[in-house]
């Protein structure tokens, strides 16, 4: 599978602060990739670099182009959304369609109208008159109707309640994903997107600490519920994280053969949320 994003040694500083510190990244075309990291880790800077909104040092290609020198052409193949809840409140729905049709040559107005026909959104209403759920549906209809290779979402469901967040991701999966188009999602709501993802990237302090397919995670990472009599043996195998769980201790390992771990206790594949905590910890225990 080819990569729609290829980055090597990306560097970006703001004064003394290093937002990106040698980022290496490969995102396969056709994947749904989660870019996860704590506040200030470099997620938004990375996304902005990918779409040419942030100048960086290093090697970078997105959809076969360097965003720093070919942003205009690149944006014909990329759609970027920072918050699906934000649309100009004074515009009517029909005027929003007019605007998007005017600025993006790959916008399919007929498709947008067809998608909106499955909602209760009236075309003559202003954005400010719509409910939050309707604004979400409208923004989704716009996104789904732009024929691009790459959709970049930065905290797209921020501020939405769980019903609207679920609807957003369900429609995204059903109406946008076709095996060829790629989605990059940056979010704090790890548990909500875990089942959608085919690829996972963790960023910490401006550096990538995990870049793998979801299928690879089960091979690389193992969580073991260890009984008290096996803890010394478990410690000796070098866990990347240890936590208390139901009166036992849960040990997370990276690249340790499962044959060596099965004698310690019950084996599991860690959830993305648990793996995130393990990879973000500075110490191996705690």
mmCIF file of C-alpha atoms in Angstrom:
data_model
loop_
_atom_site.group_PDB
_atom_site.id
_atom_site.type_symbol
_atom_site.label_atom_id
_atom_site.label_comp_id
_atom_site.label_asym_id
_atom_site.label_seq_id
_atom_site.Cartn_x
_atom_site.Cartn_y
_atom_site.Cartn_z
ATOM 1 C CA UNK A 1 0.000 0.000 0.000
ATOM 2 C CA UNK A 2 1.329 3.448 -0.907
ATOM 3 C CA UNK A 3 1.565 6.238 1.641
ATOM 4 C CA UNK A 4 -0.469 9.410 1.203
ATOM 5 C CA UNK A 5 1.690 11.091 3.874
ATOM 6 C CA UNK A 6 5.447 10.673 4.084
ATOM 7 C CA UNK A 7 7.472 12.761 6.531
ATOM 8 C CA UNK A 8 11.034 12.554 7.758
ATOM 9 C CA UNK A 9 12.780 14.662 10.402
ATOM 10 C CA UNK A 10 10.144 17.399 10.561
ATOM 11 C CA UNK A 11 11.234 20.300 12.761
ATOM 12 C CA UNK A 12 9.245 23.306 13.936
ATOM 13 C CA UNK A 13 10.088 25.712 16.746
ATOM 14 C CA UNK A 14 8.295 28.653 18.276
ATOM 15 C CA UNK A 15 11.067 30.535 20.004
ATOM 16 C CA UNK A 16 12.648 28.096 22.458
ATOM 17 C CA UNK A 17 9.712 25.684 22.240
ATOM 18 C CA UNK A 18 10.078 22.736 19.862
ATOM 19 C CA UNK A 19 6.603 21.929 18.574
ATOM 20 C CA UNK A 20 7.975 19.242 16.236
ATOM 21 C CA UNK A 21 11.240 17.535 17.080
ATOM 22 C CA UNK A 22 12.232 15.129 14.314
ATOM 23 C CA UNK A 23 8.816 13.784 13.310
ATOM 24 C CA UNK A 24 8.912 10.675 11.107
ATOM 25 C CA UNK A 25 5.507 9.655 9.801
ATOM 26 C CA UNK A 26 3.953 7.377 7.177
ATOM 27 C CA UNK A 27 0.183 7.210 6.686
ATOM 28 C CA UNK A 28 -1.103 4.627 4.180
ATOM 29 C CA UNK A 29 -3.502 5.749 1.466
ATOM 30 C CA UNK A 30 -7.057 4.554 2.128
ATOM 31 C CA UNK A 31 -6.557 4.319 5.881
ATOM 32 C CA UNK A 32 -8.440 5.891 8.770
ATOM 33 C CA UNK A 33 -5.649 7.221 10.964
ATOM 34 C CA UNK A 34 -5.936 8.492 14.512
ATOM 35 C CA UNK A 35 -3.355 11.110 15.538
ATOM 36 C CA UNK A 36 -3.399 11.076 19.336
ATOM 37 C CA UNK A 37 -1.422 13.061 21.863
ATOM 38 C CA UNK A 38 -1.792 15.215 24.987
ATOM 39 C CA UNK A 39 -2.199 18.986 24.835
ATOM 40 C CA UNK A 40 0.922 20.634 23.462
ATOM 41 C CA UNK A 41 2.263 17.392 21.977
ATOM 42 C CA UNK A 42 2.353 18.743 18.407
ATOM 43 C CA UNK A 43 -0.877 17.345 16.926
ATOM 44 C CA UNK A 44 -2.241 20.581 15.472
ATOM 45 C CA UNK A 45 1.201 21.690 14.269
ATOM 46 C CA UNK A 46 1.570 18.364 12.462
ATOM 47 C CA UNK A 47 -1.838 18.692 10.798
ATOM 48 C CA UNK A 48 -1.131 22.277 9.754
ATOM 49 C CA UNK A 49 2.190 21.180 8.270
ATOM 50 C CA UNK A 50 0.420 18.509 6.221
ATOM 51 C CA UNK A 51 -1.869 21.073 4.578
ATOM 52 C CA UNK A 52 0.703 23.832 4.139
ATOM 53 C CA UNK A 53 -0.543 26.134 6.902
ATOM 54 C CA UNK A 54 2.668 25.782 8.893
ATOM 55 C CA UNK A 55 6.166 25.974 7.445
ATOM 56 C CA UNK A 56 8.453 23.207 8.694
ATOM 57 C CA UNK A 57 11.942 21.905 8.072
ATOM 58 C CA UNK A 58 12.443 18.358 6.837
ATOM 59 C CA UNK A 59 11.175 16.028 4.132
ATOM 60 C CA UNK A 60 7.407 16.097 3.526
ATOM 61 C CA UNK A 61 5.037 14.924 0.815
ATOM 62 C CA UNK A 62 1.234 14.735 1.002
ATOM 63 C CA UNK A 63 -0.727 13.162 -1.864
ATOM 64 C CA UNK A 64 2.455 13.341 -3.909
ATOM 65 C CA UNK A 65 3.066 17.071 -3.311
ATOM 66 C CA UNK A 66 5.136 19.202 -0.973
ATOM 67 C CA UNK A 67 2.596 21.359 0.923
ATOM 68 C CA UNK A 68 5.145 24.140 1.342
ATOM 69 C CA UNK A 69 5.493 24.794 -2.389
ATOM 70 C CA UNK A 70 2.304 23.382 -3.927
ATOM 71 C CA UNK A 71 -0.420 24.145 -1.390
ATOM 72 C CA UNK A 72 -2.903 25.483 -3.954
ATOM 73 C CA UNK A 73 -2.832 22.265 -5.993
ATOM 74 C CA UNK A 74 -2.705 20.101 -2.863
ATOM 75 C CA UNK A 75 -5.900 21.623 -1.476
ATOM 76 C CA UNK A 76 -7.766 20.337 -4.512
ATOM 77 C CA UNK A 77 -7.173 16.874 -3.039
ATOM 78 C CA UNK A 78 -7.477 17.697 0.682
ATOM 79 C CA UNK A 79 -10.311 18.892 2.918
ATOM 80 C CA UNK A 80 -9.456 20.267 6.371
ATOM 81 C CA UNK A 81 -11.996 20.770 9.146
ATOM 82 C CA UNK A 82 -11.144 22.039 12.608
ATOM 83 C CA UNK A 83 -14.652 22.103 14.098
ATOM 84 C CA UNK A 84 -17.798 20.848 12.360
ATOM 85 C CA UNK A 85 -19.936 23.022 14.623
ATOM 86 C CA UNK A 86 -18.676 26.264 13.061
ATOM 87 C CA UNK A 87 -20.393 27.700 9.993
ATOM 88 C CA UNK A 88 -21.242 31.368 9.263
ATOM 89 C CA UNK A 89 -24.435 31.897 11.243
ATOM 90 C CA UNK A 90 -25.857 34.616 8.991
ATOM 91 C CA UNK A 91 -25.881 32.443 5.839
ATOM 92 C CA UNK A 92 -28.857 30.396 4.729
ATOM 93 C CA UNK A 93 -28.335 26.708 3.977
ATOM 94 C CA UNK A 94 -28.697 27.304 0.227
ATOM 95 C CA UNK A 95 -26.086 30.084 0.430
ATOM 96 C CA UNK A 96 -23.648 27.759 2.169
ATOM 97 C CA UNK A 97 -23.975 25.398 -0.788
ATOM 98 C CA UNK A 98 -23.397 28.336 -3.163
ATOM 99 C CA UNK A 99 -20.255 29.322 -1.274
ATOM 100 C CA UNK A 100 -18.695 25.856 -1.160
ATOM 101 C CA UNK A 101 -19.537 25.307 -4.828
ATOM 102 C CA UNK A 102 -17.739 28.560 -5.623
ATOM 103 C CA UNK A 103 -14.544 27.845 -3.700
ATOM 104 C CA UNK A 104 -14.019 24.110 -4.268
ATOM 105 C CA UNK A 105 -14.137 22.804 -7.803
ATOM 106 C CA UNK A 106 -14.599 19.209 -6.628
ATOM 107 C CA UNK A 107 -17.756 19.959 -4.651
ATOM 108 C CA UNK A 108 -20.715 17.886 -5.901
ATOM 109 C CA UNK A 109 -23.780 20.026 -5.190
ATOM 110 C CA UNK A 110 -26.207 17.335 -6.329
ATOM 111 C CA UNK A 111 -24.698 14.886 -3.847
ATOM 112 C CA UNK A 112 -24.945 17.441 -1.044
ATOM 113 C CA UNK A 113 -28.606 18.056 -1.825
ATOM 114 C CA UNK A 114 -29.244 14.311 -1.876
ATOM 115 C CA UNK A 115 -27.567 13.903 1.530
ATOM 116 C CA UNK A 116 -29.513 16.840 2.969
ATOM 117 C CA UNK A 117 -32.750 15.278 1.709
ATOM 118 C CA UNK A 118 -32.258 12.551 4.328
ATOM 119 C CA UNK A 119 -32.366 15.210 7.072
ATOM 120 C CA UNK A 120 -34.962 17.720 8.226
ATOM 121 C CA UNK A 121 -32.806 20.734 7.355
ATOM 122 C CA UNK A 122 -34.756 23.377 5.363
ATOM 123 C CA UNK A 123 -32.732 25.100 2.628
ATOM 124 C CA UNK A 124 -34.145 28.559 3.425
ATOM 125 C CA UNK A 125 -33.147 28.561 7.112
ATOM 126 C CA UNK A 126 -30.168 30.511 8.403
ATOM 127 C CA UNK A 127 -27.412 28.605 10.210
ATOM 128 C CA UNK A 128 -28.243 30.407 13.460
ATOM 129 C CA UNK A 129 -31.787 28.993 13.290
ATOM 130 C CA UNK A 130 -30.608 25.377 13.107
ATOM 131 C CA UNK A 131 -30.107 23.098 16.077
ATOM 132 C CA UNK A 132 -26.591 21.936 16.856
ATOM 133 C CA UNK A 133 -27.442 18.511 15.479
ATOM 134 C CA UNK A 134 -28.634 20.061 12.205
ATOM 135 C CA UNK A 135 -25.420 22.104 11.896
ATOM 136 C CA UNK A 136 -23.472 18.886 12.323
ATOM 137 C CA UNK A 137 -25.559 17.179 9.629
ATOM 138 C CA UNK A 138 -25.091 20.127 7.265
ATOM 139 C CA UNK A 139 -21.339 20.201 7.731
ATOM 140 C CA UNK A 140 -21.189 16.470 7.141
ATOM 141 C CA UNK A 141 -23.189 16.794 3.925
ATOM 142 C CA UNK A 142 -20.702 19.391 2.699
ATOM 143 C CA UNK A 143 -17.679 17.254 3.583
ATOM 144 C CA UNK A 144 -19.096 14.088 2.039
ATOM 145 C CA UNK A 145 -19.767 15.961 -1.192
ATOM 146 C CA UNK A 146 -16.188 17.092 -1.825
ATOM 147 C CA UNK A 147 -14.297 14.479 -3.830
ATOM 148 C CA UNK A 148 -10.863 14.609 -2.221
ATOM 149 C CA UNK A 149 -8.163 12.049 -1.473
ATOM 150 C CA UNK A 150 -7.569 13.173 2.108
ATOM 151 C CA UNK A 151 -9.856 14.466 4.859
ATOM 152 C CA UNK A 152 -8.081 16.023 7.865
ATOM 153 C CA UNK A 153 -10.134 16.480 11.049
ATOM 154 C CA UNK A 154 -8.767 18.362 14.064
ATOM 155 C CA UNK A 155 -10.991 17.742 17.126
ATOM 156 C CA UNK A 156 -14.054 17.623 14.827
ATOM 157 C CA UNK A 157 -16.633 16.833 17.519
ATOM 158 C CA UNK A 158 -15.370 19.197 20.216
ATOM 159 C CA UNK A 159 -18.283 20.436 22.325
ATOM 160 C CA UNK A 160 -20.844 17.995 20.920
ATOM 161 C CA UNK A 161 -22.792 15.641 23.124
ATOM 162 C CA UNK A 162 -22.385 11.903 22.691
ATOM 163 C CA UNK A 163 -25.406 11.473 20.391
ATOM 164 C CA UNK A 164 -24.114 13.961 17.829
ATOM 165 C CA UNK A 165 -20.572 12.605 18.098
ATOM 166 C CA UNK A 166 -21.780 9.086 17.352
ATOM 167 C CA UNK A 167 -23.878 10.290 14.430
ATOM 168 C CA UNK A 168 -20.902 12.200 13.048
ATOM 169 C CA UNK A 169 -18.604 9.177 13.027
ATOM 170 C CA UNK A 170 -21.300 6.782 11.789
ATOM 171 C CA UNK A 171 -22.053 8.970 8.774
ATOM 172 C CA UNK A 172 -18.386 9.604 8.154
ATOM 173 C CA UNK A 173 -17.731 5.880 8.023
ATOM 174 C CA UNK A 174 -20.761 5.083 5.872
ATOM 175 C CA UNK A 175 -20.678 7.987 3.409
ATOM 176 C CA UNK A 176 -17.004 8.950 3.018
ATOM 177 C CA UNK A 177 -14.857 5.862 3.465
ATOM 178 C CA UNK A 178 -14.490 3.850 0.273
ATOM 179 C CA UNK A 179 -11.114 2.142 0.656
ATOM 180 C CA UNK A 180 -9.331 4.778 -1.438
ATOM 181 C CA UNK A 181 -9.865 8.029 0.444
ATOM 182 C CA UNK A 182 -7.887 8.679 3.616
ATOM 183 C CA UNK A 183 -9.011 10.243 6.897
ATOM 184 C CA UNK A 184 -6.724 11.654 9.594
ATOM 185 C CA UNK A 185 -8.508 12.353 12.884
ATOM 186 C CA UNK A 186 -6.940 14.187 15.800
ATOM 187 C CA UNK A 187 -9.041 13.926 18.947
ATOM 188 C CA UNK A 188 -8.938 13.513 22.724
ATOM 189 C CA UNK A 189 -11.916 11.133 22.616
ATOM 190 C CA UNK A 190 -9.827 8.039 21.972
ATOM 191 C CA UNK A 191 -12.443 5.478 22.961
ATOM 192 C CA UNK A 192 -14.970 6.815 20.437
ATOM 193 C CA UNK A 193 -12.754 6.406 17.389
ATOM 194 C CA UNK A 194 -10.909 3.201 18.299
ATOM 195 C CA UNK A 195 -13.255 0.934 16.345
ATOM 196 C CA UNK A 196 -13.058 3.189 13.262
ATOM 197 C CA UNK A 197 -9.281 3.242 12.947
ATOM 198 C CA UNK A 198 -7.067 1.191 10.685
ATOM 199 C CA UNK A 199 -3.910 3.099 11.613
ATOM 200 C CA UNK A 200 -2.699 4.712 14.829
ATOM 201 C CA UNK A 201 -0.128 7.405 15.563
ATOM 202 C CA UNK A 202 0.874 8.708 19.005
ATOM 203 C CA UNK A 203 2.789 11.965 19.318
ATOM 204 C CA UNK A 204 4.560 13.113 22.470
ATOM 205 C CA UNK A 205 6.616 16.271 22.945
ATOM 206 C CA UNK A 206 6.862 16.829 19.217
ATOM 207 C CA UNK A 207 8.022 13.291 18.351
ATOM 208 C CA UNK A 208 6.193 10.202 17.109
ATOM 209 C CA UNK A 209 6.265 7.433 19.707
ATOM 210 C CA UNK A 210 3.952 5.014 17.888
ATOM 211 C CA UNK A 211 3.153 4.610 14.189
ATOM 212 C CA UNK A 212 1.463 1.303 13.360
ATOM 213 C CA UNK A 213 -1.564 -0.308 11.794
ATOM 214 C CA UNK A 214 -4.272 -1.475 14.169
ATOM 215 C CA UNK A 215 -3.557 -5.043 13.041
ATOM 216 C CA UNK A 216 0.077 -4.671 14.113
ATOM 217 C CA UNK A 217 -0.838 -3.513 17.620
ATOM 218 C CA UNK A 218 -1.973 -6.986 18.661
ATOM 219 C CA UNK A 219 1.379 -8.390 17.562
ATOM 220 C CA UNK A 220 3.521 -5.703 19.201
ATOM 221 C CA UNK A 221 1.717 -4.939 22.472
ATOM 222 C CA UNK A 222 0.431 -7.302 25.137
ATOM 223 C CA UNK A 223 -1.309 -6.664 28.438
ATOM 224 C CA UNK A 224 -0.974 -9.326 31.143
ATOM 225 C CA UNK A 225 -2.915 -9.659 34.390
ATOM 226 C CA UNK A 226 -0.186 -10.888 36.717
ATOM 227 C CA UNK A 227 -0.750 -12.724 39.992
ATOM 228 C CA UNK A 228 1.387 -11.719 43.030
ATOM 229 C CA UNK A 229 3.628 -14.782 42.812
ATOM 230 C CA UNK A 230 4.685 -13.880 39.241
ATOM 231 C CA UNK A 231 5.429 -10.181 39.715
ATOM 232 C CA UNK A 232 9.193 -10.470 40.082
ATOM 233 C CA UNK A 233 9.303 -12.498 36.878
ATOM 234 C CA UNK A 234 7.009 -9.947 35.175
ATOM 235 C CA UNK A 235 9.208 -7.040 36.263
ATOM 236 C CA UNK A 236 12.267 -8.735 34.818
ATOM 237 C CA UNK A 237 10.738 -8.759 31.321
ATOM 238 C CA UNK A 238 10.690 -4.943 31.167
ATOM 239 C CA UNK A 239 7.071 -3.745 31.013
ATOM 240 C CA UNK A 240 6.433 -0.281 29.586
ATOM 241 C CA UNK A 241 3.598 0.315 32.065
ATOM 242 C CA UNK A 242 2.171 -1.246 35.231
ATOM 243 C CA UNK A 243 -1.196 -0.448 36.826
ATOM 244 C CA UNK A 244 -3.528 -1.837 39.477
ATOM 245 C CA UNK A 245 -6.590 -3.619 38.090
ATOM 246 C CA UNK A 246 -9.206 -5.591 40.034
ATOM 247 C CA UNK A 247 -6.816 -6.505 42.813
ATOM 248 C CA UNK A 248 -4.155 -7.647 40.364
ATOM 249 C CA UNK A 249 -1.442 -5.798 38.514
ATOM 250 C CA UNK A 250 -1.720 -5.256 34.783
ATOM 251 C CA UNK A 251 1.597 -5.192 32.919
ATOM 252 C CA UNK A 252 1.900 -3.796 29.385
ATOM 253 C CA UNK A 253 4.744 -5.037 27.193
ATOM 254 C CA UNK A 254 6.145 -3.922 23.860
ATOM 255 C CA UNK A 255 7.744 -6.413 21.465
ATOM 256 C CA UNK A 256 8.041 -9.199 24.055
ATOM 257 C CA UNK A 257 7.178 -12.657 22.628
ATOM 258 C CA UNK A 258 3.805 -13.892 23.827
ATOM 259 C CA UNK A 259 5.322 -17.288 24.531
ATOM 260 C CA UNK A 260 7.370 -15.655 27.298
ATOM 261 C CA UNK A 261 4.357 -13.795 28.670
ATOM 262 C CA UNK A 262 1.715 -16.513 28.790
ATOM 263 C CA UNK A 263 3.308 -18.085 31.874
ATOM 264 C CA UNK A 264 2.668 -14.840 33.791
ATOM 265 C CA UNK A 265 -1.114 -14.799 33.508
ATOM 266 C CA UNK A 266 -4.023 -13.892 31.254
ATOM 267 C CA UNK A 267 -3.028 -12.164 27.989
ATOM 268 C CA UNK A 268 -4.967 -9.325 26.338
ATOM 269 C CA UNK A 269 -4.427 -6.749 23.631
ATOM 270 C CA UNK A 270 -4.489 -3.334 25.341
ATOM 271 C CA UNK A 271 -7.146 -0.838 24.297
ATOM 272 C CA UNK A 272 -5.988 2.270 22.479
ATOM 273 C CA UNK A 273 -6.757 4.330 25.587
ATOM 274 C CA UNK A 274 -4.694 2.043 27.852
ATOM 275 C CA UNK A 275 -1.884 1.923 25.314
ATOM 276 C CA UNK A 276 -1.926 5.713 25.088
ATOM 277 C CA UNK A 277 -1.487 6.020 28.854
ATOM 278 C CA UNK A 278 1.347 3.475 28.773
ATOM 279 C CA UNK A 279 3.219 5.249 25.967
ATOM 280 C CA UNK A 280 2.796 8.703 27.497
ATOM 281 C CA UNK A 281 4.284 7.688 30.857
ATOM 282 C CA UNK A 282 7.871 8.765 31.466
ATOM 283 C CA UNK A 283 8.545 5.959 33.929
ATOM 284 C CA UNK A 284 7.873 2.290 33.423
ATOM 285 C CA UNK A 285 5.971 1.990 36.663
ATOM 286 C CA UNK A 286 3.235 4.282 37.913
#
